[in-house]
mmCIF file of C-alpha atoms in Angstrom:
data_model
loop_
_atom_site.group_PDB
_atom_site.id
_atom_site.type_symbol
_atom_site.label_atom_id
_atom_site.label_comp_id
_atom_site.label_asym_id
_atom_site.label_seq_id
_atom_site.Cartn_x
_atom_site.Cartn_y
_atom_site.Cartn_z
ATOM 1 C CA UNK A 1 -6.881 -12.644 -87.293
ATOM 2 C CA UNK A 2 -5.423 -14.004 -90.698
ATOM 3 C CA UNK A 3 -5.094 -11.170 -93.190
ATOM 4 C CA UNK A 4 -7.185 -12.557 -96.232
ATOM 5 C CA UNK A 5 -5.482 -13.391 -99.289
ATOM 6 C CA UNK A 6 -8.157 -12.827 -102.820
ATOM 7 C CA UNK A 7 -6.603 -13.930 -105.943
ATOM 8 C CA UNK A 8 -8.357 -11.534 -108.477
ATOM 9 C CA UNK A 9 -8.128 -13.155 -112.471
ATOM 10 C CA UNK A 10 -8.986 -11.710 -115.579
ATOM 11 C CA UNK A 11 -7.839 -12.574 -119.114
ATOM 12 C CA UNK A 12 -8.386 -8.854 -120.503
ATOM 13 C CA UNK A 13 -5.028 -8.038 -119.470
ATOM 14 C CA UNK A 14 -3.775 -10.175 -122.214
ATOM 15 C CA UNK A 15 -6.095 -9.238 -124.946
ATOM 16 C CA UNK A 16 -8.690 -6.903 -124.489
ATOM 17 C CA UNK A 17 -7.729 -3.850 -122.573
ATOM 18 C CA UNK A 18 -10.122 -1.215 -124.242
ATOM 19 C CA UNK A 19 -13.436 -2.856 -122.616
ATOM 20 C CA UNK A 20 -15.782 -2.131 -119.747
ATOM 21 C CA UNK A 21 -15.012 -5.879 -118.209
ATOM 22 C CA UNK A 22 -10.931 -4.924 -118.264
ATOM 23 C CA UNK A 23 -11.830 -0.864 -116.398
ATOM 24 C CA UNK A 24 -14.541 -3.516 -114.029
ATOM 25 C CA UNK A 25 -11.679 -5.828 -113.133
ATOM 26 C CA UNK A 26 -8.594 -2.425 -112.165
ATOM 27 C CA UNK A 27 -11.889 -1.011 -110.703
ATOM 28 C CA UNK A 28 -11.823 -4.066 -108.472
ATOM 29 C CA UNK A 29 -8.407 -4.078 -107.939
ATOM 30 C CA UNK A 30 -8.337 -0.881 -106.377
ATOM 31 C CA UNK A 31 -11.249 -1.047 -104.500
ATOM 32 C CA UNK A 32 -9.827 -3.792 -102.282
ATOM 33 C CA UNK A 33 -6.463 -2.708 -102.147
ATOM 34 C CA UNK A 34 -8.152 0.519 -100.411
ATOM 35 C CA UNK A 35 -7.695 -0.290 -96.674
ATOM 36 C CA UNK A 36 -5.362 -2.773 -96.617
ATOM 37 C CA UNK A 37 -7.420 -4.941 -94.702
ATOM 38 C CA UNK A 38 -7.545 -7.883 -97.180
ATOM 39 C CA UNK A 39 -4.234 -8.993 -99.301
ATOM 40 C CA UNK A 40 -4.710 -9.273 -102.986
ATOM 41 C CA UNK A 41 -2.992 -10.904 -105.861
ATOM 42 C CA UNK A 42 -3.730 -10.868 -109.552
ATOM 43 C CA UNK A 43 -3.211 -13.560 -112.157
ATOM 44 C CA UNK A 44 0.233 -14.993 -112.116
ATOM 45 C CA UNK A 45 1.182 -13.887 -108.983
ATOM 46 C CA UNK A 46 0.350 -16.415 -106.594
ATOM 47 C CA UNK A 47 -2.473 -18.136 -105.150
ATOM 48 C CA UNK A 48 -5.078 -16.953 -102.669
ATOM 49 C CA UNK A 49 -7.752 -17.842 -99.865
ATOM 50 C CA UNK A 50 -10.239 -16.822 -102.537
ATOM 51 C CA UNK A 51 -10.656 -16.917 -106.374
ATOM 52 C CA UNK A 52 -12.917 -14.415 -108.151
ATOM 53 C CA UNK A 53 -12.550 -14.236 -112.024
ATOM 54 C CA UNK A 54 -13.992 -11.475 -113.700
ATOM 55 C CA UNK A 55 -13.648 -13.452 -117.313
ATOM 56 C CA UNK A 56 -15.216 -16.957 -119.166
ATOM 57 C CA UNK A 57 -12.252 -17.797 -121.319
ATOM 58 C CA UNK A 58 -9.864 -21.012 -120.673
ATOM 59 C CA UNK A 59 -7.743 -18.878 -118.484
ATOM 60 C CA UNK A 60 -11.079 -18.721 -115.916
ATOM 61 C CA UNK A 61 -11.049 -22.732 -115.886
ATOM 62 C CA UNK A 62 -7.601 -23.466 -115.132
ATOM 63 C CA UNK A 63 -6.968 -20.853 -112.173
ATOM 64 C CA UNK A 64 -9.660 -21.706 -110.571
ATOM 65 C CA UNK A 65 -9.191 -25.311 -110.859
ATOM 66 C CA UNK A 66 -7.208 -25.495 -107.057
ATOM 67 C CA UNK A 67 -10.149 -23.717 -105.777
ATOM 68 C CA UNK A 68 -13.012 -26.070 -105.521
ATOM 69 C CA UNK A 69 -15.815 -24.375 -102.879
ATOM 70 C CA UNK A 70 -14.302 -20.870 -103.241
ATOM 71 C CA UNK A 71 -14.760 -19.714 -106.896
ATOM 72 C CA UNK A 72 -16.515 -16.685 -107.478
ATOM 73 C CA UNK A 73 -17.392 -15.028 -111.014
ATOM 74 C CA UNK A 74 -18.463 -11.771 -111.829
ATOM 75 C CA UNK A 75 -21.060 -12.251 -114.819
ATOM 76 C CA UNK A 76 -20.186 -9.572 -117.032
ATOM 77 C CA UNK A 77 -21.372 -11.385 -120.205
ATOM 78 C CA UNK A 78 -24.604 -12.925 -120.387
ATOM 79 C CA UNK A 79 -25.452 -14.981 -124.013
ATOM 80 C CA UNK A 80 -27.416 -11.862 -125.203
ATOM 81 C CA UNK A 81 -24.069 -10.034 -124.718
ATOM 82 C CA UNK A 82 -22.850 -11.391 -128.569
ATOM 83 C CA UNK A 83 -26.335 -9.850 -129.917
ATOM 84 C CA UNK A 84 -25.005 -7.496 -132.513
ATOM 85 C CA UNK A 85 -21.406 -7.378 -131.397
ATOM 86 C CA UNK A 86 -20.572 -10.767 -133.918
ATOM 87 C CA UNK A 87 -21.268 -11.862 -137.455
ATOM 88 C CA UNK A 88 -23.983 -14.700 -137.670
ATOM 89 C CA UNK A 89 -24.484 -14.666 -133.735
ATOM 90 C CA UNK A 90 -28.231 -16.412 -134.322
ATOM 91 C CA UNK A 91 -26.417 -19.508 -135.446
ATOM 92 C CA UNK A 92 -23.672 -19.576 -132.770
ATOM 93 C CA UNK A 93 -26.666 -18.932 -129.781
ATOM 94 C CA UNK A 94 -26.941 -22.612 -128.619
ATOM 95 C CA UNK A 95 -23.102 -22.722 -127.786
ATOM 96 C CA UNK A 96 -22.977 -19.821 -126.217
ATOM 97 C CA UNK A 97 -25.973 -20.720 -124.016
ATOM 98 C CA UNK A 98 -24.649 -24.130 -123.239
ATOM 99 C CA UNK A 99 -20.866 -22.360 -123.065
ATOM 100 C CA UNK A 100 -22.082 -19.951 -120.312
ATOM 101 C CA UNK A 101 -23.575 -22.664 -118.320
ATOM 102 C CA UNK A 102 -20.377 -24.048 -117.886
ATOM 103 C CA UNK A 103 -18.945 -20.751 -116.734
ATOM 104 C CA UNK A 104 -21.782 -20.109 -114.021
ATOM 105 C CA UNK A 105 -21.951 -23.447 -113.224
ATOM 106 C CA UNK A 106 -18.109 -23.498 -112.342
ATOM 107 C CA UNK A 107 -18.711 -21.080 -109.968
ATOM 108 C CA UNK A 108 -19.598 -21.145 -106.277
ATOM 109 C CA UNK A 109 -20.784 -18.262 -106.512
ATOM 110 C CA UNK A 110 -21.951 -15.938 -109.407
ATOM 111 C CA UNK A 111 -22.037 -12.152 -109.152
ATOM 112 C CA UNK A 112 -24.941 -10.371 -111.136
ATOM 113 C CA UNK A 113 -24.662 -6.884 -111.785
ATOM 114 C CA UNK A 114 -28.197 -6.415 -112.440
ATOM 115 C CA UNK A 115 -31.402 -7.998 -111.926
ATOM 116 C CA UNK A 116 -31.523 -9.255 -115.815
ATOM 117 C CA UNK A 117 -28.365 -10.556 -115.332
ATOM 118 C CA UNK A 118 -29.752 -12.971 -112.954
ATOM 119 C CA UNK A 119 -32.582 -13.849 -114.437
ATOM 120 C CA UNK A 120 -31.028 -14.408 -117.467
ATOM 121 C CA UNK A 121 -28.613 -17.061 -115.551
ATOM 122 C CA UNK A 122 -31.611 -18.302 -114.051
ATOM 123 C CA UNK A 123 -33.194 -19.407 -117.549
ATOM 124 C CA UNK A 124 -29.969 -21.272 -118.305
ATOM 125 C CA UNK A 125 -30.604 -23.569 -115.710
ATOM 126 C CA UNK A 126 -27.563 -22.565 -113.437
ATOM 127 C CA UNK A 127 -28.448 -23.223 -109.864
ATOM 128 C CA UNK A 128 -25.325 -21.561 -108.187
ATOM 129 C CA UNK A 129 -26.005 -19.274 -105.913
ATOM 130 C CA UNK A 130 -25.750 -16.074 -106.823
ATOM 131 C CA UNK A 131 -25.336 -12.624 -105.420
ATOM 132 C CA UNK A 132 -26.324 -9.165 -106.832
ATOM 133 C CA UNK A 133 -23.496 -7.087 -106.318
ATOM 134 C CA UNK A 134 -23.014 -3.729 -108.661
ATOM 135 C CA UNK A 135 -19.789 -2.165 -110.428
ATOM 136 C CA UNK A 136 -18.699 0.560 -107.994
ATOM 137 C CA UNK A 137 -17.874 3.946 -109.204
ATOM 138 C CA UNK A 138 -14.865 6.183 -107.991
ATOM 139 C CA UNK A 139 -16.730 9.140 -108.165
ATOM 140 C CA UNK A 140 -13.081 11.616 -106.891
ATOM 141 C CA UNK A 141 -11.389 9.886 -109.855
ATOM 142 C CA UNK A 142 -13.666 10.602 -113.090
ATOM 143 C CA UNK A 143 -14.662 14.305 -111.327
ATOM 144 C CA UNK A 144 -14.137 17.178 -114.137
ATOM 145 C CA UNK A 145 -11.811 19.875 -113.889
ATOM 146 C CA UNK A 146 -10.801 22.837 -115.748
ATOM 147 C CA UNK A 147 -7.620 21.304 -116.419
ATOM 148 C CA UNK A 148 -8.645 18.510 -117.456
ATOM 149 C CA UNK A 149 -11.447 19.958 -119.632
ATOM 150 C CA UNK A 150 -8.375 21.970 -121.489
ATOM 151 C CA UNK A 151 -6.770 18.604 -122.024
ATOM 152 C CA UNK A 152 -8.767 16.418 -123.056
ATOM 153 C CA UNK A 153 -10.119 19.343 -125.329
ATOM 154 C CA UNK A 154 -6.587 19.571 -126.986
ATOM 155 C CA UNK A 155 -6.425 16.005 -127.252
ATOM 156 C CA UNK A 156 -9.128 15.813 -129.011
ATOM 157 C CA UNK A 157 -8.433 18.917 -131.719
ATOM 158 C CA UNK A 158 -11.864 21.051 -130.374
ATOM 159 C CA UNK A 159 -11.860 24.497 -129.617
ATOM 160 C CA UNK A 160 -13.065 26.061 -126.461
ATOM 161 C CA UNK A 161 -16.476 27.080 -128.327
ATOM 162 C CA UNK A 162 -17.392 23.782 -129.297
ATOM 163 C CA UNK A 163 -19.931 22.071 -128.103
ATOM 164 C CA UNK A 164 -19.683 18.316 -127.858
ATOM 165 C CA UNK A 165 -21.432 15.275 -127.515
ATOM 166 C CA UNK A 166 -19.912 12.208 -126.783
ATOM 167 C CA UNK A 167 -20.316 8.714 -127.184
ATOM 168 C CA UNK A 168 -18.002 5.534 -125.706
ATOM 169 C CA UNK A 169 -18.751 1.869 -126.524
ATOM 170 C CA UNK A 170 -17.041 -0.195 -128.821
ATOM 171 C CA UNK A 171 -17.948 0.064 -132.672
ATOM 172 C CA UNK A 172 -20.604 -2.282 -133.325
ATOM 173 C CA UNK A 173 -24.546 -2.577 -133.865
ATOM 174 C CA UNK A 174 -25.215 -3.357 -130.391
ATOM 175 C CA UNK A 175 -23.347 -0.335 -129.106
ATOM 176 C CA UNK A 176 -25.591 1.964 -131.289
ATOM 177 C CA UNK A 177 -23.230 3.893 -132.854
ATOM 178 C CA UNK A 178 -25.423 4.075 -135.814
ATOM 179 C CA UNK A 179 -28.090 5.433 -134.063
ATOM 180 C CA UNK A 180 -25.036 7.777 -132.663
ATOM 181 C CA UNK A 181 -24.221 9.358 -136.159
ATOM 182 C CA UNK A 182 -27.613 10.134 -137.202
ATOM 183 C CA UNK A 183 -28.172 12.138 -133.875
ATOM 184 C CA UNK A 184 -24.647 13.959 -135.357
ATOM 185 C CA UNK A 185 -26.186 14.685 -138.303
ATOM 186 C CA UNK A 186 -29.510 16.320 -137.596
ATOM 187 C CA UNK A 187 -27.666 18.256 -135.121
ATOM 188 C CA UNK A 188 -24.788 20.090 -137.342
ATOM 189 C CA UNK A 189 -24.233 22.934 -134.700
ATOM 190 C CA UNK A 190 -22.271 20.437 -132.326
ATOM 191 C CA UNK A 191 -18.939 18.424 -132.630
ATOM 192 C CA UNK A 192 -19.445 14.358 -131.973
ATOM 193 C CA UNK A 193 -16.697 12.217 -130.724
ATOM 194 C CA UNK A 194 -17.229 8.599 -130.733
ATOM 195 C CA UNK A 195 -14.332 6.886 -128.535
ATOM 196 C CA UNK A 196 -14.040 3.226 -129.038
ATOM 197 C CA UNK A 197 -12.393 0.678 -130.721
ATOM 198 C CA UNK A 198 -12.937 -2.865 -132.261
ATOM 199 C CA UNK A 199 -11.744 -5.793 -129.522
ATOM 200 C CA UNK A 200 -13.069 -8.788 -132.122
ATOM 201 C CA UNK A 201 -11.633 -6.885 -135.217
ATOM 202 C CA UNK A 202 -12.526 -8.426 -138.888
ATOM 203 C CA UNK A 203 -14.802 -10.465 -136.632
ATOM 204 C CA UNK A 204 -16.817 -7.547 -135.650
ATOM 205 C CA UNK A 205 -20.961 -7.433 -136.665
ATOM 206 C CA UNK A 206 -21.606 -4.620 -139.580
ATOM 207 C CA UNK A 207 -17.699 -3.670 -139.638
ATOM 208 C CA UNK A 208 -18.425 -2.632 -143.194
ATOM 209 C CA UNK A 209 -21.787 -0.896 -143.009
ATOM 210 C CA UNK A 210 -20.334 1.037 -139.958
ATOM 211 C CA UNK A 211 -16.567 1.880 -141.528
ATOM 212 C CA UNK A 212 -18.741 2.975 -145.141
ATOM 213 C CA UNK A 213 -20.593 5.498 -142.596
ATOM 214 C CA UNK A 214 -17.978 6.694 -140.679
ATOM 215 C CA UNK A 215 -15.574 7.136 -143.888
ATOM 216 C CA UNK A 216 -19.000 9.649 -145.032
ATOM 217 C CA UNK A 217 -19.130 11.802 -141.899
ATOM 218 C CA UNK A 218 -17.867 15.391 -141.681
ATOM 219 C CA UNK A 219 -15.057 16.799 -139.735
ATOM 220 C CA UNK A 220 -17.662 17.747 -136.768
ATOM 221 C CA UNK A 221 -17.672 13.953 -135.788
ATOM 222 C CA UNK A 222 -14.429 12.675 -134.590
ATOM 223 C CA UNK A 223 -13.111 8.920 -134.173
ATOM 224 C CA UNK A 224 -9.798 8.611 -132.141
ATOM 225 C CA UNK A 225 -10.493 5.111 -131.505
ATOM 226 C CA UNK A 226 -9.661 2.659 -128.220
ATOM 227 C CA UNK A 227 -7.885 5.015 -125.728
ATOM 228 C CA UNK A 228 -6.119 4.290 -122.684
ATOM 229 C CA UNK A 229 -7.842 4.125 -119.634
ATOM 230 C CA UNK A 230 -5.881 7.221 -117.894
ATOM 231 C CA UNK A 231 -7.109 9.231 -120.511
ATOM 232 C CA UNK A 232 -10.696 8.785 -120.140
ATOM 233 C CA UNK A 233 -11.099 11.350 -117.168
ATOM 234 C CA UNK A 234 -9.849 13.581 -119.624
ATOM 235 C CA UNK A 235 -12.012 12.883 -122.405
ATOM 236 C CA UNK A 236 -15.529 13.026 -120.194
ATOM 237 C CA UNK A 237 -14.347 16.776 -119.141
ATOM 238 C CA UNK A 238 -14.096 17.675 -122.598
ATOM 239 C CA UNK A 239 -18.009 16.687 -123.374
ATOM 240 C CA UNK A 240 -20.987 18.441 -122.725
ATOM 241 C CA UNK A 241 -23.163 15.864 -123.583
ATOM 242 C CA UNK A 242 -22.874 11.896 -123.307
ATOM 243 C CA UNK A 243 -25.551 9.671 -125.318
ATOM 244 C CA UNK A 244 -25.620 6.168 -124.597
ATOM 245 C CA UNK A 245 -27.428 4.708 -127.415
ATOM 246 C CA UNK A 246 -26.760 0.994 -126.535
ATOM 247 C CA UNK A 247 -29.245 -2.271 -126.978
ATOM 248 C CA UNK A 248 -27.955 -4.635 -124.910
ATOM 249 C CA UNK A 249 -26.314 -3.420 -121.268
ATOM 250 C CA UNK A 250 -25.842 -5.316 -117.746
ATOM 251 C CA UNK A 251 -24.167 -2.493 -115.643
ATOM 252 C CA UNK A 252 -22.520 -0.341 -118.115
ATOM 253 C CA UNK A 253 -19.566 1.636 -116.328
ATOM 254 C CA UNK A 254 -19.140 4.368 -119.367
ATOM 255 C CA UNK A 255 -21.934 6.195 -118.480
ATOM 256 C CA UNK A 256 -22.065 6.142 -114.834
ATOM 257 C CA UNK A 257 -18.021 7.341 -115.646
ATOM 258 C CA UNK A 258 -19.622 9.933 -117.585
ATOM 259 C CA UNK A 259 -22.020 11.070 -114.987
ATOM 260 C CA UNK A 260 -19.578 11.029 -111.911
ATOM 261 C CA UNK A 261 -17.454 13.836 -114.555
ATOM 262 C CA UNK A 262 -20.890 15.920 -114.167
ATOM 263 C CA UNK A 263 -22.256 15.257 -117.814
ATOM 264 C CA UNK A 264 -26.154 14.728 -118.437
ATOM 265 C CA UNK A 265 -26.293 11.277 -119.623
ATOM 266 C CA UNK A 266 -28.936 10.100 -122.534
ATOM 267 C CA UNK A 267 -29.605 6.418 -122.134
ATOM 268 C CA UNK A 268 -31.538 4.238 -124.640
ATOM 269 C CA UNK A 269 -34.629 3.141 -122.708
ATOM 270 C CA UNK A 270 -34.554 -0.324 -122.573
ATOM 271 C CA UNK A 271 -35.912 -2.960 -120.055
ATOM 272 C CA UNK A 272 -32.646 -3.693 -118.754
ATOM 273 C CA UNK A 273 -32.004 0.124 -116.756
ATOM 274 C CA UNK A 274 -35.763 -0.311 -115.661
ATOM 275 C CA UNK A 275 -35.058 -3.148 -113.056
ATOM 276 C CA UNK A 276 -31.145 -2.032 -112.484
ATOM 277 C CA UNK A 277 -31.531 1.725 -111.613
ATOM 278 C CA UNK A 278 -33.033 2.895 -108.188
ATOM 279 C CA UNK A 279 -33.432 6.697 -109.432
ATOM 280 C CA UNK A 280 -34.657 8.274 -112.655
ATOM 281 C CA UNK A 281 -32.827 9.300 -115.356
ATOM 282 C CA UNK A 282 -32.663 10.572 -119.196
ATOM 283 C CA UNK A 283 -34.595 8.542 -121.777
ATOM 284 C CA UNK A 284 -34.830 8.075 -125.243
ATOM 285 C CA UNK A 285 -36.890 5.278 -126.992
ATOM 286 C CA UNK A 286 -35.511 5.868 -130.546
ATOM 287 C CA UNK A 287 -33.216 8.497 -132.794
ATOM 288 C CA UNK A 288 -35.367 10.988 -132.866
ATOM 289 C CA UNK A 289 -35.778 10.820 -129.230
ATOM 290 C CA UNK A 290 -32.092 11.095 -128.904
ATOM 291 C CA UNK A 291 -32.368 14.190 -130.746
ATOM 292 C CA UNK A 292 -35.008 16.166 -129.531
ATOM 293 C CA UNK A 293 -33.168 15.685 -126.141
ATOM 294 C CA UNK A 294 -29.540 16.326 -127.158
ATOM 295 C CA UNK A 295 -30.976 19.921 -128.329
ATOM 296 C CA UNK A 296 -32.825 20.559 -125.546
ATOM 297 C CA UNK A 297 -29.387 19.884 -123.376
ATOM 298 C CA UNK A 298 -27.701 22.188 -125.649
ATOM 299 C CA UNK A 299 -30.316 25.030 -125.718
ATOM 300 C CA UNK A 300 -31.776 24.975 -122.437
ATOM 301 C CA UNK A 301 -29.616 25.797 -119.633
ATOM 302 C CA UNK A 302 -32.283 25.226 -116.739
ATOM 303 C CA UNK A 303 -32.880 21.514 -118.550
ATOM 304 C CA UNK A 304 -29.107 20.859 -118.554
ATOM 305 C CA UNK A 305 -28.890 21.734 -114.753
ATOM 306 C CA UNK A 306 -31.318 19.506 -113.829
ATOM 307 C CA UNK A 307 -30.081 16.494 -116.008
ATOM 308 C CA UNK A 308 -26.888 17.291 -114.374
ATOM 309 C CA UNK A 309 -28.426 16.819 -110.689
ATOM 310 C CA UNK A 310 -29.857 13.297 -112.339
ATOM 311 C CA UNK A 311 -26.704 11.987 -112.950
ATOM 312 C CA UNK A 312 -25.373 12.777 -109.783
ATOM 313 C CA UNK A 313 -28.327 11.478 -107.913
ATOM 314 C CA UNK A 314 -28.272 7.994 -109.897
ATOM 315 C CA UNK A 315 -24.707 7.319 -108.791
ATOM 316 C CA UNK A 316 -26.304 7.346 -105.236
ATOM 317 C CA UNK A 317 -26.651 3.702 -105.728
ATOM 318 C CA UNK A 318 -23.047 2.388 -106.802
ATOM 319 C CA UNK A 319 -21.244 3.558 -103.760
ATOM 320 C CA UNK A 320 -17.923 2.292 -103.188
ATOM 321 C CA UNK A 321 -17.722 1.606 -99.927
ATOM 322 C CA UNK A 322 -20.873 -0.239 -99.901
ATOM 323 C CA UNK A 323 -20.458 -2.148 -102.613
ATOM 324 C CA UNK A 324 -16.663 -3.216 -100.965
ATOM 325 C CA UNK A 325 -18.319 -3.951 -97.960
ATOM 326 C CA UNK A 326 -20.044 -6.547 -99.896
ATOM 327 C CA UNK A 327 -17.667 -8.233 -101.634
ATOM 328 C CA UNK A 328 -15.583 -8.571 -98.744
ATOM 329 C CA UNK A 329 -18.503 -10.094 -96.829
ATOM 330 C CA UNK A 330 -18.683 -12.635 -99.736
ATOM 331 C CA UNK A 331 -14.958 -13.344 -99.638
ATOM 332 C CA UNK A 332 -14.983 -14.191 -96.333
ATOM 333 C CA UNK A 333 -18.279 -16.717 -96.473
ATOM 334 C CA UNK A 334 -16.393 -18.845 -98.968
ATOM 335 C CA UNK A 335 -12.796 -18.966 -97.184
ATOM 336 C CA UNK A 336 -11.222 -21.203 -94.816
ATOM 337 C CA UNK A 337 -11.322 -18.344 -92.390
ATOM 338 C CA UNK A 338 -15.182 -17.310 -92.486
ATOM 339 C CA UNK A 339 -15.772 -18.290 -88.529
ATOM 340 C CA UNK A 340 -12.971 -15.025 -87.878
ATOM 341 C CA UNK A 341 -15.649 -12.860 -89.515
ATOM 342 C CA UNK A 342 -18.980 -14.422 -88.564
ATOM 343 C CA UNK A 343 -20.581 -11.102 -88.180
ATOM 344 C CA UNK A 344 -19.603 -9.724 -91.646
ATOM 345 C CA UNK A 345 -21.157 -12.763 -93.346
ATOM 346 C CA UNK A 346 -24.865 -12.476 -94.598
ATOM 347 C CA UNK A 347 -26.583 -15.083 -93.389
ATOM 348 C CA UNK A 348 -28.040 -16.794 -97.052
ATOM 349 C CA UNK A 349 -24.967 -16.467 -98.229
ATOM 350 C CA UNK A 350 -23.352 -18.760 -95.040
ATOM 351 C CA UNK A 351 -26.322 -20.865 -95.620
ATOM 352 C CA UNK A 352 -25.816 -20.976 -100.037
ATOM 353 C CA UNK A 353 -22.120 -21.953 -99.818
#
């Protein structure tokens, strides 16, 4: 049977390591490189059976342009994406509507990491076929320890009494880190550590409004901007609290990271986790939601227990091995080679592509 070759692309590499699309793409990498059934190269280094881009940039468009019948693209980005993250984003809208139709419509096939996601690509007027198919979550990797509680405690400056609540997203409206520092300061008893940095610098929506604010805070709330990936592990096992304050999210991996290390995690409620999540979780419509909450974490131990079993029951659904089952599956419908693997193909997606 012919060992499948996937050529994995993504421009983040080159420019924008400190994002949830570049820690998607590794993620992806080392997911298929698992059982060394399937043979994968990334970028420059050769060509494959298979394309699957996880980006929209140029790069996207001239990789895949040998591969006619057996692109795939993971949507990441939708046009709502740029809502709050870019100056003047109202006026820019109609390009990056008509923009992303040329990205899904390039595709053969279009991977939606949520139900919006595909809807959304639906009211663009994309017909590709597309296939729902979640970020997985390495559960064994992100998994706390008292080691690495010590470290990323020291990394951070915090003493072994603190307690802290964290927040990860990059530093922008959208993200709600706004929403993050007034939760810091009605709650003065608790450290705050905000880790993120600015991938569209100068270009970034309310850069001054936010640096004005963050220039203002106290020493309780801590900035040690875009860290490396390695270090993240680190940095959940020093929390003891993770708010995720965000407006705008497809299948964000920072707090599904943050509940694999065993933290309760405080999502915005939005309609976007209503249609993506199978299993309940923790809630907050607005800031003062956010707050009531965060103390209740803090102050109740029986509460924080049972937030704690909610995180680890919501990452029930973004199993590894099911989700690589999938792609695989997929990879295998589009290839020269599907008729070796007839019974790991779904049947609509034999009959879409």
């Amino acid at each position: 049977m012919h060992i499948l070759k996937v050529h994995l692309v993504s421009e983040t590499p080159f420019v924008r390591k400190g994002n949830g699309v570049n820690t998607a793409f590794l993620d992806s990498i080392n997911l298929l490189r698992e059982k060394g059934d399937i043979e994968i190269v990334v970028n420059e280094q050769g060509e494959g059976d298979v394309f699957h881009c996880h980006t929209y940039g140029p790069y996207y468009f001239w990789k895949g342009r040998n591969y006619k019948g057996r692109r795939i693209h993971t949507a990441h980005v939708i046009p709502d994406s740029v809502k709050g993250s870019i100056p003047m984003w109202k006026y820019f809208m109609p390009f990056f509507k008509w923009y992303f139709r040329k990205v899904f419509s390039y595709a053969d096939v279009v991977i939606a990491l949520s139900p919006t996601v595909e809807k959304e690509i639906r009211k663009l007027g994309v017909t590709t076929h597309i296939e729902k198919i979640y970020n997985p979550i390495f559960i064994d990797h992100w998994k706390r320890t008292k080691e690495l509680r010590e470290k990323g405690r020291k990394m951070l400056g915090l003493s072994k009494e603190d307690v802290v609540v964290l927040g990860v997203g990059q530093l922008q409206p959208r993200k709600g880190v706004e929403d993050f520092l007034d939760v810091a300061d009605a709650i003065p008893e608790a450290r705050f550590v905000w880790v993120g940095g600015r991938p569209f610098g100068a270009l970034t929506e309310g850069i001054s409004r936010i640096n004005t604010r963050m220039a203002k805070c106290s020493d309780r709330v801590k900035f040690p901007g875009m860290l490396d990936l390695k270090d993240m592990p680190a940095i959940y096992a020093a929390a003891d609290v993770f708010i995720f304050p965000s407006y705008q999210e497809n299948c964000p991996l920072a707090p599904m990271e943050a509940a694999a290390s065993g933290l309760p995690v405080i999502y915005r409620d939005i309609k976007e986790y209503s249609v993506l999540y199978e299993h309940s979780y923790l809630k907050a419509r607005k800031t003062s939601e956010f707050i009531e909450i965060t103390r209740r974490l803090i102050d109740d131990k029986d509460f924080y227990k049972e937030a704690v079993k909610t995180s680890a029951t919501l990452m029930t659904q973004f199993d590894k091995n099911t989700i690589r089952k999938k792609l695989v599956s997929l990879y295998y419908a589009l290839s020269p080679y599907a008729y070796e693997a007839v019974d790991q193909i779904p049947s609509e997606v034999a009959k879409a592509v």
